[in-house]
Coordinates of C-alpha atoms in Angstrom, one line a residue:
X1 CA 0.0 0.0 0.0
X2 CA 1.4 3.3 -1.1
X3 CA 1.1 6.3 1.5
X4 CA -0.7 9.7 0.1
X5 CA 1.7 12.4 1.1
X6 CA -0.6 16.0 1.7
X7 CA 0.2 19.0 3.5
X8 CA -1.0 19.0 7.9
X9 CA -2.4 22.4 8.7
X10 CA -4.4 24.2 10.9
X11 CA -5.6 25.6 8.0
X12 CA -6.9 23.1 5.8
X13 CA -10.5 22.3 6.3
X14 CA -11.7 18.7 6.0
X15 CA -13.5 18.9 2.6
X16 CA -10.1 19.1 1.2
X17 CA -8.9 15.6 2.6
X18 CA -12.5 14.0 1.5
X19 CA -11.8 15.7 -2.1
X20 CA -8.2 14.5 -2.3
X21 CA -9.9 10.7 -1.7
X22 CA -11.4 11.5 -4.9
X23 CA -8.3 12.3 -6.8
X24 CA -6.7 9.3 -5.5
X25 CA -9.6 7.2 -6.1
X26 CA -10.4 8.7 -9.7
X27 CA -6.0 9.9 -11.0
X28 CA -3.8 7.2 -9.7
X29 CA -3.4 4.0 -11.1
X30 CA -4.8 0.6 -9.6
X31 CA -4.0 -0.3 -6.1
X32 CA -4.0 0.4 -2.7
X33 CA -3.5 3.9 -0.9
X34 CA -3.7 5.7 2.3
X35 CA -3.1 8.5 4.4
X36 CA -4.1 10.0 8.0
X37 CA -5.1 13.2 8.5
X38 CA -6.3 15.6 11.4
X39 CA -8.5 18.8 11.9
X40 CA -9.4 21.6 14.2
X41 CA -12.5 21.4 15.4
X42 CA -15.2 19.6 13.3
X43 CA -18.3 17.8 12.7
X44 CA -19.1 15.5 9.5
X45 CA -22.8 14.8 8.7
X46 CA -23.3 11.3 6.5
X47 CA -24.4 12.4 2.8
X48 CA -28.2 11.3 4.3
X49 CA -28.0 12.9 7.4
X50 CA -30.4 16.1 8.4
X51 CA -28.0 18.4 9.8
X52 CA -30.3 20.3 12.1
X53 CA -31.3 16.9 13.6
X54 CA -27.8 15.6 14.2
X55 CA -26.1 18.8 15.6
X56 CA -26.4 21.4 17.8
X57 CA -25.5 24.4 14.9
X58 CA -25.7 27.1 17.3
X59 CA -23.5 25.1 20.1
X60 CA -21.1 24.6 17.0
X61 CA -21.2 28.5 15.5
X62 CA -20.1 29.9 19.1
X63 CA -17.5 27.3 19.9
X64 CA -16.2 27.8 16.4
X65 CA -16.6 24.0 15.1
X66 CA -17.0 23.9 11.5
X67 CA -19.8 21.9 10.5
X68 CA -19.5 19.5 7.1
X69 CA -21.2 17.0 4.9
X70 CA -19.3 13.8 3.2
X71 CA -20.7 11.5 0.6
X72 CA -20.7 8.4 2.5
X73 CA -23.0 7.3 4.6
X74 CA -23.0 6.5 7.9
X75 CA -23.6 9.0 11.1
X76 CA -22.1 12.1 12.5
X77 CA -18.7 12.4 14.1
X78 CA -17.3 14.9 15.6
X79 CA -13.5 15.1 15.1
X80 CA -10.1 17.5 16.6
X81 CA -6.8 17.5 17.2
X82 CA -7.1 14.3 19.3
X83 CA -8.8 12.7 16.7
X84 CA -6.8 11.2 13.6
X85 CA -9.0 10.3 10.5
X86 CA -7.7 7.4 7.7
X87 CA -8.5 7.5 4.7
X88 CA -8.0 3.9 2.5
X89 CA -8.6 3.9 -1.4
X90 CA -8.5 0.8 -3.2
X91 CA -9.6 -0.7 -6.3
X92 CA -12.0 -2.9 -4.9
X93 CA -15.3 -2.7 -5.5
X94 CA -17.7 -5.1 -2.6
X95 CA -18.5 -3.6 0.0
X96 CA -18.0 -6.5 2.7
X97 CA -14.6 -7.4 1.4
X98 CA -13.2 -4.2 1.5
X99 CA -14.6 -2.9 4.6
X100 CA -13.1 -6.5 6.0
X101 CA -9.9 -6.2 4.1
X102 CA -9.4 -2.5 6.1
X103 CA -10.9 -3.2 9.5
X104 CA -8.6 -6.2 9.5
X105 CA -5.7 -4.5 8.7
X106 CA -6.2 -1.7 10.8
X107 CA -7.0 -4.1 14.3
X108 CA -3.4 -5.9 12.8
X109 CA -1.8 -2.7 13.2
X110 CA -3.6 -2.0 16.7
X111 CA -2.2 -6.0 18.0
X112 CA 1.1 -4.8 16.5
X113 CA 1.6 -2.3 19.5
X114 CA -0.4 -4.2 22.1
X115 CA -3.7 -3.4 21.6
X116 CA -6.3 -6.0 21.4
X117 CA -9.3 -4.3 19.0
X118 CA -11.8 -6.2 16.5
X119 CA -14.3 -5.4 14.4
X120 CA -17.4 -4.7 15.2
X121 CA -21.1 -3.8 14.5
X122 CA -21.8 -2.0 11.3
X123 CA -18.6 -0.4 10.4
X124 CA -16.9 -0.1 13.9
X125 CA -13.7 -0.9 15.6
X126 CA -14.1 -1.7 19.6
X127 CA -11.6 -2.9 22.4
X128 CA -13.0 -4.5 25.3
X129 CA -16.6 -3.9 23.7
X130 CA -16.2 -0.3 23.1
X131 CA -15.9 1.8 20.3
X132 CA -12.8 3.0 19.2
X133 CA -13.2 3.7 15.7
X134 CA -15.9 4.6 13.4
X135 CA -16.1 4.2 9.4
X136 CA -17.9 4.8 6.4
X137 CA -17.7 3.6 2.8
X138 CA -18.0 5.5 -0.7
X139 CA -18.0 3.5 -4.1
X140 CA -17.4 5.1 -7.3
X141 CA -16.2 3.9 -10.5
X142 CA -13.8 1.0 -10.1
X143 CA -12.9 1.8 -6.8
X144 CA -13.5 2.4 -3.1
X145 CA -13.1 4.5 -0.7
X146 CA -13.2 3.8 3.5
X147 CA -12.5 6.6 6.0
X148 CA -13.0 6.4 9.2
X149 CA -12.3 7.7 13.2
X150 CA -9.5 6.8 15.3
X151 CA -9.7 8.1 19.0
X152 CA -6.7 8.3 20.2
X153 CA -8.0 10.8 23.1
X154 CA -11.4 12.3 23.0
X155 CA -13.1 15.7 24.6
X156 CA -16.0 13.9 25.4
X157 CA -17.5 17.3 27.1
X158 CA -17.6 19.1 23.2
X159 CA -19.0 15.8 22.0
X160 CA -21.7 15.2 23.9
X161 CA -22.7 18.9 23.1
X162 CA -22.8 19.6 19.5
X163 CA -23.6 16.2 18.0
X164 CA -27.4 15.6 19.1
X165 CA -28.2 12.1 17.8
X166 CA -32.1 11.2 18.1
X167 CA -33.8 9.5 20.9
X168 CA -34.0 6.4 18.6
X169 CA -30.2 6.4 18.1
X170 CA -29.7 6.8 21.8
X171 CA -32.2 3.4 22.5
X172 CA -30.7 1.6 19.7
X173 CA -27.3 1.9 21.8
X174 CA -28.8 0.9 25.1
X175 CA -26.7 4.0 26.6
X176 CA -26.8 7.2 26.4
X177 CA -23.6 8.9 28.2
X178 CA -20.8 8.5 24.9
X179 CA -18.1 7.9 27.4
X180 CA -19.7 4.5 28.7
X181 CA -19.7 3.2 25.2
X182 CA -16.7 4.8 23.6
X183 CA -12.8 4.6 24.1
X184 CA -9.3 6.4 23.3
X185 CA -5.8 4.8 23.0
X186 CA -5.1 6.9 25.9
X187 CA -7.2 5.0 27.9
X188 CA -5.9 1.7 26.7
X189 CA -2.5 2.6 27.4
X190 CA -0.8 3.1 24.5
X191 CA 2.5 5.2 25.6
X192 CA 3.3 6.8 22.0
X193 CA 2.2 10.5 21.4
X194 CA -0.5 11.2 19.2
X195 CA 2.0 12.1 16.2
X196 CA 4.3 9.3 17.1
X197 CA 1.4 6.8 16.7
X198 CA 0.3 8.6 12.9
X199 CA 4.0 7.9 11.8
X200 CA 3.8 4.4 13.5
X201 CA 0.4 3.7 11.7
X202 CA 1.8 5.0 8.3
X203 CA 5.3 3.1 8.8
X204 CA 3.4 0.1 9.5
X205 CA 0.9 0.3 6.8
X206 CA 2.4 2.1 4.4
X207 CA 5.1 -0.4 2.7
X208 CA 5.4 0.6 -1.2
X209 CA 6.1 3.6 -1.8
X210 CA 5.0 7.4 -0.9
X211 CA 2.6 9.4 -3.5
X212 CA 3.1 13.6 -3.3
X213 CA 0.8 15.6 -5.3
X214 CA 2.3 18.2 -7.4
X215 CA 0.7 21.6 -7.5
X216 CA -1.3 20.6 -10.8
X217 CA -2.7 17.7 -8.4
X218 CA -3.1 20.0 -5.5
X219 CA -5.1 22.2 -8.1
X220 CA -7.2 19.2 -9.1
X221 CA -8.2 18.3 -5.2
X222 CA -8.8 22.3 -4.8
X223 CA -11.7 21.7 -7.9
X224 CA -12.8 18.8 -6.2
X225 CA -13.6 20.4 -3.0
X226 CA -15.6 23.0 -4.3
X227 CA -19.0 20.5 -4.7
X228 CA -18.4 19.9 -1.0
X229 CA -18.7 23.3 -0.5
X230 CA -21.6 24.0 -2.3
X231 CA -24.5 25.4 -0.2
X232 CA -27.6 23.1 -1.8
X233 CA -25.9 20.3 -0.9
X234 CA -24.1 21.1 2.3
X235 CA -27.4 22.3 3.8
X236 CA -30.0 20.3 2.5
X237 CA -32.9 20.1 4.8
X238 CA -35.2 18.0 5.7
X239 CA -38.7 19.3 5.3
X240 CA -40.2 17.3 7.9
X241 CA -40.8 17.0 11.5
X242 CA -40.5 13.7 12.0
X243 CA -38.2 11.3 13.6
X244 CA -36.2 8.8 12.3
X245 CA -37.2 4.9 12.9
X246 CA -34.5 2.6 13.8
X247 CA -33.7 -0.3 12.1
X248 CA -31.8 -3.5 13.0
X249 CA -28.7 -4.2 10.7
X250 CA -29.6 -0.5 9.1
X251 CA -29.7 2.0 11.4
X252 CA -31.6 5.5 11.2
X253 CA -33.9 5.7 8.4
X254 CA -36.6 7.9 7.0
X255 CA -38.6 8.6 4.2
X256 CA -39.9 11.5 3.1
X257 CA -42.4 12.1 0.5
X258 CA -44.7 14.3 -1.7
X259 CA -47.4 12.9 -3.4
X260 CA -49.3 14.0 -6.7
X261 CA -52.7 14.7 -7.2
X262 CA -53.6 10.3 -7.6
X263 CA -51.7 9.6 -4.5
X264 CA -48.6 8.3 -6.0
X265 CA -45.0 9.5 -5.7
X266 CA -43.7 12.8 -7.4
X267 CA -40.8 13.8 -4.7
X268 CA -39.2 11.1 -2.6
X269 CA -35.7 11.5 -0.2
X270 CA -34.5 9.4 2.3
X271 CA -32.9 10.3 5.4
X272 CA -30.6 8.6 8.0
X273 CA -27.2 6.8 9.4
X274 CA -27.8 4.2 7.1
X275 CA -24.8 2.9 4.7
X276 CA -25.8 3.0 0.8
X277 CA -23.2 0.9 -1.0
X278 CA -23.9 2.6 -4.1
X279 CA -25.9 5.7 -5.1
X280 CA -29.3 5.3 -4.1
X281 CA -30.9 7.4 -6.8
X282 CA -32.1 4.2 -9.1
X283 CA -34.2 3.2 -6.2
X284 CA -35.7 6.7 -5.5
X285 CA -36.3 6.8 -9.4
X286 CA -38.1 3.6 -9.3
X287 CA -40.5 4.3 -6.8
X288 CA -41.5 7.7 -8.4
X289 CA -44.8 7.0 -10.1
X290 CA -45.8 4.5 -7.8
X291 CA -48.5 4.8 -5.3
X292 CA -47.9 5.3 -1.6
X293 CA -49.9 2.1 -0.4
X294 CA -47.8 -1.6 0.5
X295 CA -48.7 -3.6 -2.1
X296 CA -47.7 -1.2 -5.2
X297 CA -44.6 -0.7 -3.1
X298 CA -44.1 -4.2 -2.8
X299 CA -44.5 -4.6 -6.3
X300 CA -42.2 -2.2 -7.4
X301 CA -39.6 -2.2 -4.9
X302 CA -39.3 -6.5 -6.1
X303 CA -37.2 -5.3 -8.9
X304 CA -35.1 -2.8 -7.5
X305 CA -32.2 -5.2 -4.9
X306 CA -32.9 -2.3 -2.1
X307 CA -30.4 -4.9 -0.1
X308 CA -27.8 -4.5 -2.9
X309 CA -28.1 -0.9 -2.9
X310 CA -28.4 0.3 1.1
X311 CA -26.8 -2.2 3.6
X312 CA -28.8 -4.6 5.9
X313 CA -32.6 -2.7 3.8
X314 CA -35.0 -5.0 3.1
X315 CA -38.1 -4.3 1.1
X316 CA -40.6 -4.5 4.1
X317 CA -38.5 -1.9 6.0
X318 CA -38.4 0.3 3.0
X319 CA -42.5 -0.1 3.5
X320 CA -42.7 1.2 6.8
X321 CA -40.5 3.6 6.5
X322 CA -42.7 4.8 3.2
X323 CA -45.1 4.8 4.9
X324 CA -45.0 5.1 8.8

């Protein structure tokens, strides 16, 4: 795996490492990068995530925590200078193998300095049963994308303040205090610094080779950024008042609709933690047109492989949540 050499600044907001995944993922040639990354003070929204729901925005405006949406799925996080983000490009393509292919290869690296962590959940890394790590997936052409959360300390004060996760999140974890179900490698014990253990992480993972972007590829990521900075997408809202349902094997999900004149689909979006492993738009197309009752649901939703297209869905779920 080659390592992704980029610039580490207070300045550089987190769009810009989420935009330089997509160079990697759509310049390079085929194979198997990475790099790790840190931030000032930030929260990322999944690409399905209603903002206002998820975080407290005027908490974050006057504690000056930037506020951001990526295109994978998945839940908010809240990330800073104790945090270290990984981001793994590769030119696989299923979702389950690659997501086991990195969670594997990161807990190798964790044993490799004493640390006993595992897999676990959706998309999570734990030790001892709690969660140390957090990660989501993005699939375009020919290749992947994971990036994820590493703890390696945590201000769980900020956290529990700006990110506001539902009431059916907080049941769906049996807890509701973050420390009792989170960790850091502070608390485990590791005794490097938090730049020690980047370069230990890199060194370790990083064994062909080092990529550095020119300042033509540095202008290509800066082009890149700018749809994450778009307004209509970064604040998309979600017109309704309703909560989120919980799922098993899903997570949060929502749907919300407008209907025509007969009763059938015009405007459909969905909303939630959930994990699409590939754009969900040909299943929001399909059920345009259709009529909001089960059985034409049923029927049209039996050509559409929901499963393939948003992890752990099935087409009964997609029913309630149509039409809870």
């Amino acid at each position: 795996m080659k390592l992704i050499a980029l610039p580490d600044s207070p300045d550089i907001i987190l769009p810009y490492y989420l935009a330089a995944e997509e160079w990697v993922a759509g310049k390079l040639p085929p194979g198997q990068y990475f790099f790790a990354w840190q931030v000032d003070p930030t929260v990322i929204c999944g690409r399905h995530q209603d903002m206002a729901a998820e975080v407290d925005m005027n908490y974050a405006a006057g504690h000056g925590i930037k506020v951001w949406r990526r295109k994978s799925g998945g839940g908010a996080v809240y990330a800073d200078r104790n945090n270290i983000m990984f981001s793994y490009i590769t030119t696989s393509t299923d979702v389950q193998t690659t997501f086991s292919d990195y969670t594997d290869m990161i807990c190798r690296m964790l044993h490799s300095l004493g640390i006993v962590a595992e897999p676990t959940g959706r998309n999570d890394i734990a030790i001892n049963g709690r969660k140390v790590a957090g990660n989501a997936f993005l699939k375009l052409p020919g290749r992947s994308i994971v990036h994820g959360t590493m703890l390696y300390d945590a201000d769980f004060e900020t956290m529990s303040h700006v990110l506001t996760p539902s009431k059916a999140k907080r049941e769906s974890k049996g807890v509701i205090s973050v420390p009792a179900r989170v960790t850091t490698l502070r608390n485990e014990g590791i005794d490097l610094s938090c730049r020690e253990f980047i370069n230990y992480a890199t060194d370790f993972l990083c064994t062909d080779g080092t990529v550095t972007p020119d300042q033509t590829d540095i202008d290509e990521i800066l082009c890149i950024m700018q749809s994450y900075l778009d307004p209509s997408y970064l604040r998309r809202e979600n017109r309704s008042d309703t909560e989120a349902r919980y799922y098993q094997g899903v997570g949060l999900l929502k749907a919300e609709t407008r209907l025509d004149s007969h009763g059938r689909i015009a405007e459909i979006e969905l909303w939630g933690d959930f994990l699409p492993l590939r754009p969900i738009e040909p299943l929001l197309n399909g059920l345009r047109g259709i009529p909001l009752e089960p059985d034409a649901l049923r029927k049209a939703l039996s050509g559409l492989a929901a499963g393939k297209i948003i992890s752990g869905v099935t087409d009964n779920i997609l029913i309630d949540a149509l039409t809870s």
